[in-house]
Amino acid sequence: MGFTQTIGTTRYVFPDLKTLLARATPFRSGDALAGVAAESAEERIAAQRALADLPVRRFLSESVIPYETDEITRLIQDSHNKTAFAPIRSLTIGGLRDWLLSDAADTTALAALAPGLTPEMVAAVSKIMRAADLISVAAKCVNITRFRNTIGLQGRLSIRLQPNHPTDDARGIAAATLDGLLLGAGDAVIGVNPATDNVDAVLRVLDMLDRLRIAYGIPTQSCVLAHVTTTMRAMDMGAPVDLVFQSIGGTEGVNRSFGVDLALLTEAHEQALSLKRGSLGQNVMYFETGQGSALSADAHHGVDQQTLEARAYAVARRFSPLLVNSVVGFIGPEYLFDGKQILRAGLEDHFCGKLLGLPMGVDVCYTNHAEADQDDMDALLTCLAAAGVTYVMGVPGADDVMLAYQSTSFHDGLYARAALGKRPAPEFEDWLHRMGIGNTTETIPARLSPTLIGLA
Amino acid sequence: MNAPSKWRDLRRFTDARVALGRVGNALPTAAHLDFQEAHARARDAVWSKLDVAALEAALTPNGLPIQRVTSQAEERRRFLLRPDLGRKLPEGATLPKAKGSIALVVADGLCASGVQQQAPALLAALVPALAKAGFTPGHIIIAEQARVALGDDIAEAMEAAAVVVLIGERPGLSATDSMGLYITWAARRGSNDAMRNCISNIRLGGLGADFAAAKALWLLVEARKLGATGVALKDEMPSHYRLT
């Protein structure tokens, strides 16, 4: 049972829902690589018109990947909340777009709707929205999480401090962390991507970050972004684990390529909860995602990369995470070729995550083989700040010397907060004042003496 | 050492861009332009082209036949958009048979200038060592618009025992001259990354050519005993291991 749409004298036929979604997707290189993109601009708009006429209910009866073969589809279907869905059950995708943009869809209504939305519905409506639409609706979504501070309040913009070092050198990490704190970053998390997944190395960094946090009395959380099994081993050994990190995707197959499944994530989540380390709340998970990961793992089932990305958020929300971010420009030009494609994908990912109820951040980033530069990142960062992004990254000088890509800098975080009138998480903002962190760039306030964190 | 009290003293502890200063919420002009220069160099490196004639001249002293190929990607933009094509030889491409040899592929990858700079010194060290260790160093294949797995097609066409691919690594802001080396025993089309061993960061300020060549030889000697590279072959090269 397919879909048809006539434009002029041409009748376009889309044999199934996943094909319709793929052909309706604004162009990006990854869908062309997968062979699922529209062949022409006219075919794309035909698919978008057909999609706009589709009843939202249809997404409850047809899956893009079969229920029997994919545990993410089962998660999506089995956790769908029909009561929350009721207000939109008679709408089309086009009607849903209109309602989302209307005044009736306020913060309270959107929060109530979230459990009634599936990733595919949200991806579908995003495909017929412009950047301004994606920004306007996301800005109305407020998804608050807590561990040692409060993340996601309206008018706030948090920063993940990302002090990576090519050899996980403790003093190198400490110096980059202090640099970031002095520039107001670190309220989302102080999170290190380890150079290796070696358990001993991860234990050393976990221990060092925890001592640093305590020495300065920072109301925040730390994380070493190792594989979930490495972090579980670290917890077994009594390591100070605040947040459990894992990269996730939108199909069972891509998650298997990451070495995880829902059962393993459930086990890790329960183990982290049992540590009871959060003082304000128990959101203990941190997930990263990104368009193209499923194609990269040859586990995409002919579904477009943006729909699969939205499906990853179903995995995330099952575990009530503190933080989720798309690493939007990291994957490379064969998936998102240039600044235009990265901009669009970053806004889609943020919109979809927020609408599904997640504390959505974005790693505004690019690699040197993508057609992108700092101007593109400034544009995306500014749009995301206007859209109320929960957090962005803070990397010294925007140059990650371990992962060899460019993300947003501590300075960029200050810029975005100033340009859009955003403030840090309240507990962290109070701490910045107490520590005497201000606008000077010469001396370090005495309360933040580098000797306290092993820098002498 | 005294405890740093000046912000700029943090630079002692890391090569990350810390203590850059601040004008309002932005970078001071000098730091801003430093970044832009690094990015400009990285961009140029991605789009750099192998100087094949110069490379051939630099590799001729090894005394091995040299052959040129271009992958199915043909040109740079297509190479960036279609990684699958960068892994395939053109249909009908002919390469000489060199059964049982070690095929040596010099590939542009994501940074032609990197492999252009690093490959001659590495091969000058590796080729004589291979012969001494009882291997037959085969042809040197200069490959354009090439990904690592193009070596699999090359090895299959030549019936090589193994392929060593020297390839330009994606440029970062701090290094635009870096080369990687991938060894695949019994490489054939469809060999995957779990079947390879890799030595990365071969450059000035990274791994030296002699050290990288010694590691490559050690891995090849072990691979010959094991009949395999990849996850089965752990890099346990003794620290005293040398080429001669």
XYZ file of N, CA, C and O in Angstrom, chain A residues 254-381:
512
model
N 22.790 -0.815 14.502
C 23.842 0.178 14.761
C 24.246 0.125 16.233
O 25.428 0.248 16.572
N 23.282 -0.122 17.116
C 23.653 -0.244 18.526
C 24.541 -1.465 18.767
O 25.462 -1.424 19.572
N 24.259 -2.532 18.016
C 25.120 -3.710 18.152
C 26.536 -3.378 17.685
O 27.509 -3.823 18.277
N 26.626 -2.538 16.626
C 27.962 -2.146 16.156
C 28.682 -1.298 17.201
O 29.907 -1.254 17.234
N 27.915 -0.622 18.057
C 28.513 0.119 19.180
C 28.767 -0.794 20.385
O 29.252 -0.339 21.422
N 28.380 -2.049 20.262
C 28.587 -2.995 21.364
C 27.577 -2.860 22.487
O 27.889 -3.153 23.643
N 26.365 -2.407 22.177
C 25.340 -2.270 23.220
C 23.984 -2.760 22.725
O 23.749 -2.870 21.526
N 23.099 -3.058 23.673
C 21.685 -3.243 23.382
C 20.893 -2.693 24.564
O 21.494 -2.193 25.532
N 19.571 -2.748 24.473
C 18.753 -2.122 25.524
C 18.968 -2.796 26.878
O 18.964 -2.132 27.914
N 19.185 -4.098 26.859
C 19.384 -4.816 28.131
C 20.661 -4.342 28.823
O 20.687 -4.109 30.044
N 21.715 -4.166 28.045
C 22.987 -3.709 28.628
C 22.849 -2.281 29.171
O 23.323 -1.963 30.273
N 22.179 -1.414 28.410
C 21.986 -0.033 28.872
C 21.138 0.004 30.143
O 21.388 0.809 31.043
N 20.147 -0.892 30.216
C 19.309 -0.974 31.421
C 20.144 -1.359 32.640
O 20.020 -0.775 33.722
N 21.018 -2.326 32.418
C 21.895 -2.775 33.514
C 22.816 -1.635 33.974
O 22.985 -1.388 35.180
N 23.391 -0.909 33.019
C 24.285 0.198 33.359
C 23.527 1.305 34.092
O 24.013 1.880 35.074
N 22.308 1.593 33.616
C 21.486 2.635 34.226
C 21.189 2.294 35.688
O 21.348 3.132 36.588
N 20.814 1.032 35.929
C 20.494 0.615 37.303
C 21.722 0.682 38.197
O 21.654 1.093 39.355
N 22.862 0.294 37.636
C 24.099 0.332 38.417
C 24.446 1.774 38.806
O 24.831 2.058 39.945
N 24.293 2.712 37.863
C 24.608 4.119 38.149
C 23.628 4.693 39.181
O 24.028 5.435 40.089
N 22.336 4.333 39.053
C 21.345 4.805 40.027
C 21.684 4.333 41.439
O 21.511 5.069 42.412
N 22.218 3.114 41.523
C 22.495 2.530 42.839
C 23.605 3.288 43.577
O 23.729 3.193 44.795
N 24.404 4.077 42.848
C 25.481 4.836 43.494
C 24.948 6.064 44.234
O 25.613 6.600 45.125
N 23.745 6.521 43.840
C 23.083 7.662 44.515
C 24.013 8.857 44.706
O 24.132 9.424 45.783
N 24.717 9.255 43.657
C 25.677 10.358 43.777
C 25.067 11.724 43.455
O 25.664 12.753 43.737
N 23.892 11.773 42.859
C 23.283 13.060 42.521
C 22.694 13.706 43.758
O 22.009 13.051 44.533
N 22.955 15.009 43.976
C 22.419 15.675 45.167
C 21.046 16.282 44.899
O 20.229 16.390 45.802
N 20.777 16.688 43.656
C 19.483 17.306 43.344
C 18.563 16.396 42.560
O 17.347 16.603 42.536
N 19.149 15.424 41.845
C 18.320 14.553 41.023
C 19.096 13.319 40.601
O 20.286 13.205 40.877
N 18.390 12.428 39.949
C 18.987 11.139 39.598
C 18.923 10.891 38.089
O 18.676 9.773 37.648
N 19.137 11.923 37.286
C 19.329 11.726 35.848
C 20.802 11.390 35.656
O 21.670 12.251 35.781
N 21.091 10.114 35.394
C 22.484 9.641 35.487
C 23.077 9.199 34.154
O 24.202 8.686 34.132
N 22.338 9.386 33.056
C 22.867 8.913 31.771
C 23.224 10.090 30.867
O 22.618 11.160 30.931
N 24.199 9.860 30.002
C 24.632 10.840 29.003
C 24.798 10.092 27.677
O 25.554 9.132 27.597
N 24.038 10.530 26.651
C 24.098 9.868 25.340
C 24.550 10.827 24.253
O 24.167 11.996 24.267
N 25.309 10.293 23.308
C 25.616 11.029 22.087
C 25.097 10.249 20.880
O 25.061 9.008 20.882
N 24.705 11.013 19.860
C 24.106 10.459 18.649
C 24.653 11.231 17.456
O 25.433 12.163 17.630
N 24.230 10.884 16.273
C 24.596 11.686 15.105
C 24.068 11.063 13.828
O 24.144 9.838 13.648
N 23.515 11.891 12.933
C 22.999 11.397 11.664
C 24.106 10.683 10.890
O 25.227 11.169 10.832
N 23.763 9.541 10.312
C 24.703 8.812 9.476
C 25.342 7.607 10.147
O 25.952 6.779 9.464
N 25.192 7.484 11.465
C 25.881 6.384 12.151
C 25.363 5.020 11.694
O 26.134 4.067 11.558
N 24.059 4.924 11.422
C 23.497 3.624 11.029
C 23.972 3.219 9.628
O 24.295 2.054 9.384
N 24.033 4.201 8.722
C 24.553 3.901 7.384
C 26.017 3.492 7.483
O 26.465 2.539 6.829
N 26.749 4.206 8.309
C 28.162 3.903 8.506
C 28.362 2.470 8.992
O 29.354 1.816 8.657
N 27.408 1.980 9.802
C 27.488 0.614 10.329
C 26.742 -0.376 9.435
O 26.577 -1.536 9.808
N 26.285 0.078 8.264
C 25.516 -0.758 7.342
C 24.310 -1.390 8.043
O 24.023 -2.572 7.894
N 23.617 -0.558 8.826
C 22.466 -1.047 9.599
C 21.320 -0.061 9.486
O 20.642 0.249 10.453
N 21.086 0.461 8.267
C 20.120 1.556 8.092
C 18.783 1.103 7.499
O 17.821 1.864 7.508
N 18.699 -0.131 6.969
C 17.434 -0.696 6.470
C 16.773 0.182 5.408
O 15.543 0.180 5.288
N 17.540 0.998 4.686
C 16.946 1.846 3.653
C 16.146 3.018 4.185
O 15.374 3.625 3.451
N 16.336 3.322 5.471
C 15.641 4.460 6.089
C 16.575 5.672 6.036
O 17.787 5.524 6.193
N 16.029 6.869 5.826
C 16.884 8.057 5.748
C 17.553 8.336 7.094
O 17.058 7.956 8.154
N 18.682 9.049 7.034
C 19.508 9.179 8.244
C 18.867 10.070 9.309
O 19.119 9.891 10.493
N 18.025 11.009 8.899
C 17.424 11.890 9.909
C 16.327 11.159 10.684
O 16.183 11.332 11.895
N 15.555 10.316 10.005
C 14.541 9.516 10.706
C 15.216 8.551 11.692
O 14.761 8.378 12.833
N 16.317 7.949 11.260
C 17.032 7.025 12.160
C 17.604 7.779 13.360
O 17.618 7.268 14.480
N 18.066 8.996 13.133
C 18.582 9.811 14.241
C 17.474 10.044 15.275
O 17.692 9.891 16.474
N 16.279 10.401 14.789
C 15.165 10.622 15.720
C 14.847 9.342 16.501
O 14.504 9.390 17.683
N 14.989 8.175 15.853
C 14.754 6.906 16.554
C 15.764 6.685 17.682
O 15.453 6.030 18.691
N 16.967 7.218 17.517
C 17.947 7.095 18.611
C 17.444 7.801 19.872
O 17.772 7.402 20.997
N 16.625 8.851 19.677
C 16.125 9.586 20.851
C 15.109 8.758 21.640
O 14.901 9.005 22.825
N 14.478 7.791 20.970
C 13.598 6.878 21.704
C 14.414 6.018 22.661
O 13.988 5.728 23.780
N 15.619 5.621 22.203
C 16.514 4.873 23.094
C 16.897 5.761 24.270
O 16.828 5.364 25.433
N 17.282 7.012 23.955
C 17.738 7.920 25.009
C 16.656 8.136 26.061
O 16.911 8.033 27.266
N 15.424 8.437 25.616
C 14.431 8.836 26.622
C 13.971 7.685 27.501
O 13.446 7.913 28.592
N 14.197 6.468 27.056
C 13.899 5.306 27.901
C 14.693 5.358 29.215
O 14.297 4.788 30.222
N 15.852 6.081 29.217
C 16.742 6.070 30.383
C 16.826 7.426 31.099
O 17.775 7.675 31.858
N 15.862 8.307 30.881
C 15.798 9.608 31.555
C 17.176 10.260 31.720
O 17.623 10.542 32.828
N 17.861 10.547 30.611
C 19.234 11.037 30.700
C 19.330 12.468 31.228
O 18.381 13.247 31.096
N 20.473 12.801 31.795
C 20.761 14.186 32.182
C 21.030 15.012 30.934
O 20.638 16.183 30.867
N 21.726 14.392 29.957
C 22.187 15.106 28.768
C 22.111 14.191 27.553
O 22.426 13.006 27.646
N 21.725 14.765 26.417
C 21.806 14.071 25.129
C 22.290 15.090 24.112
O 21.801 16.221 24.093
N 23.273 14.732 23.317
C 23.593 15.639 22.208
C 23.929 14.887 20.939
O 24.516 13.817 20.946
N 23.515 15.516 19.835
C 23.950 15.093 18.520
C 25.336 15.691 18.295
O 25.589 16.832 18.653
N 26.233 14.873 17.743
C 27.580 15.365 17.395
C 27.527 15.669 15.898
O 28.078 14.951 15.072
N 26.851 16.747 15.546
C 26.241 16.829 14.219
C 27.239 16.843 13.064
O 27.039 16.171 12.061
N 28.352 17.552 13.205
C 29.260 17.680 12.056
C 30.467 16.771 12.116
O 31.388 16.881 11.310
N 30.475 15.837 13.073
C 31.677 15.031 13.307
C 31.848 13.917 12.278
O 32.953 13.500 11.980
N 30.741 13.452 11.727
C 30.782 12.195 10.980
C 31.432 12.336 9.609
O 31.963 11.380 9.067
N 31.406 13.539 9.046
C 32.136 13.742 7.797
C 31.259 14.062 6.616
O 30.035 13.876 6.647
N 31.895 14.555 5.528
C 31.158 15.116 4.393
C 30.373 14.091 3.597
O 29.474 14.465 2.850
N 30.672 12.791 3.716
C 29.875 11.822 2.971
C 28.464 11.694 3.561
O 27.581 11.148 2.920
N 28.255 12.221 4.782
C 26.925 12.210 5.399
C 26.302 13.600 5.433
O 25.104 13.758 5.171
N 27.103 14.597 5.813
C 26.665 15.992 5.801
C 27.794 16.771 5.156
O 28.862 16.923 5.744
N 27.562 17.242 3.924
C 28.680 17.689 3.097
C 29.236 19.046 3.481
O 30.442 19.251 3.491
N 28.323 19.977 3.802
C 28.796 21.351 3.960
C 28.073 22.047 5.110
O 27.244 21.453 5.795
N 28.406 23.323 5.272
C 27.817 24.100 6.359
C 26.299 24.137 6.291
O 25.625 24.097 7.321
N 25.753 24.204 5.086
C 24.291 24.247 4.932
C 23.653 22.965 5.451
O 22.660 22.997 6.173
N 24.222 21.822 5.061
C 23.650 20.545 5.515
C 23.829 20.352 7.022
O 22.946 19.813 7.696
N 24.962 20.789 7.539
C 25.207 20.661 8.988
C 24.246 21.557 9.763
O 23.685 21.154 10.790
N 24.025 22.770 9.270
C 23.098 23.696 9.927
C 21.702 23.087 10.020
O 21.095 23.030 11.084
N 21.213 22.619 8.906
C 19.866 22.039 8.848
C 19.780 20.822 9.795
O 18.848 20.686 10.585
N 20.766 19.946 9.716
C 20.740 18.728 10.548
C 20.804 19.077 12.034
O 20.118 18.458 12.856
N 21.612 20.071 12.389
C 21.716 20.463 13.799
C 20.381 20.957 14.332
O 19.969 20.611 15.456
N 19.683 21.745 13.531
C 18.378 22.265 13.967
C 17.321 21.164 14.002
O 16.476 21.136 14.896
N 17.370 20.235 13.044
C 16.437 19.096 13.054
C 16.658 18.235 14.302
O 15.702 17.853 14.986
N 17.910 17.914 14.570
C 18.202 17.030 15.702
C 17.733 17.665 17.011
O 17.126 17.007 17.859
N 18.022 18.962 17.154
C 17.615 19.656 18.377
C 16.087 19.675 18.508
O 15.533 19.356 19.570
N 15.415 20.002 17.419
C 13.944 20.040 17.413
C 13.356 18.672 17.776
O 12.488 18.552 18.638
N 13.839 17.631 17.098
C 13.277 16.293 17.337
C 13.519 15.842 18.773
O 12.633 15.287 19.420
N 14.720 16.065 19.268
C 15.040 15.672 20.640
C 14.176 16.403 21.646
O 13.614 15.806 22.576
N 14.040 17.697 21.449
C 13.242 18.506 22.391
C 11.774 18.084 22.383
O 11.145 17.945 23.425
N 11.235 17.875 21.179
C 9.815 17.517 21.062
C 9.546 16.160 21.718
O 8.471 15.917 22.256
N 10.548 15.270 21.683
C 10.391 13.960 22.309
C 10.677 14.006 23.811
O 10.654 12.981 24.482
N 10.991 15.198 24.330
C 11.111 15.361 25.777
C 12.527 15.310 26.319
O 12.719 15.210 27.542
N 13.516 15.391 25.449
C 14.904 15.217 25.905
C 15.593 16.548 26.227
O 15.300 17.573 25.615
N 16.582 16.491 27.131
C 17.432 17.650 27.420
C 18.491 17.759 26.330
O 19.626 17.335 26.492
N 18.095 18.339 25.210
C 18.884 18.193 23.987
C 19.940 19.272 23.845
O 19.653 20.463 23.832
N 21.180 18.819 23.690
C 22.286 19.702 23.338
C 22.776 19.350 21.946
O 22.319 18.384 21.334
N 23.699 20.152 21.439
C 24.281 19.875 20.132
C 25.772 20.175 20.184
O 26.180 21.222 20.709
N 26.565 19.239 19.680
C 27.976 19.520 19.458
C 28.063 20.207 18.091
O 27.997 19.556 17.047
N 28.154 21.519 18.129
C 28.225 22.340 16.912
C 29.650 22.185 16.375
O 30.589 22.748 16.936
N 29.829 21.372 15.334
C 31.201 20.983 15.012
C 31.373 20.624 13.544
O 30.400 20.454 12.813
N 32.625 20.515 13.133
C 32.957 20.112 11.762
C 34.359 19.525 11.727
O 35.165 19.751 12.628
N 34.616 18.770 10.672
C 35.951 18.223 10.445
C 36.595 18.980 9.280
O 35.903 19.687 8.541
N 37.870 18.800 9.098
C 38.574 19.601 8.090
C 38.308 19.134 6.671
O 38.671 19.834 5.733
N 37.684 17.961 6.488
C 37.347 17.581 5.115
C 35.903 17.916 4.762
O 35.450 17.602 3.671
N 35.176 18.561 5.666
C 33.839 19.062 5.334
C 33.960 20.486 4.796
O 34.879 21.216 5.144
N 32.985 20.854 3.946
C 32.955 22.225 3.407
C 32.289 23.128 4.439
O 31.128 23.504 4.296
N 33.019 23.438 5.477
C 32.449 24.238 6.562
C 33.557 25.016 7.239
O 34.734 24.633 7.153
N 33.192 26.082 7.920
C 34.191 26.856 8.654
C 33.553 27.518 9.869
O 32.392 27.235 10.197
N 34.294 28.385 10.521
C 33.810 28.999 11.761
C 32.531 29.811 11.537
O 31.679 29.874 12.418
N 32.393 30.442 10.382
C 31.175 31.214 10.111
C 29.947 30.307 10.147
O 28.899 30.684 10.673
N 30.078 29.103 9.576
C 28.955 28.159 9.601
C 28.603 27.772 11.033
O 27.432 27.623 11.392
N 29.648 27.575 11.842
C 29.400 27.178 13.232
C 28.752 28.322 14.009
O 27.866 28.105 14.827
N 29.188 29.554 13.747
C 28.580 30.711 14.414
C 27.089 30.793 14.084
O 26.263 31.081 14.951
N 26.763 30.548 12.804
C 25.352 30.607 12.388
C 24.542 29.529 13.100
O 23.457 29.793 13.631
N 25.064 28.305 13.141
C 24.331 27.216 13.803
C 24.211 27.469 15.302
O 23.140 27.286 15.892
N 25.308 27.909 15.915
C 25.274 28.177 17.359
C 24.230 29.249 17.683
O 23.454 29.106 18.639
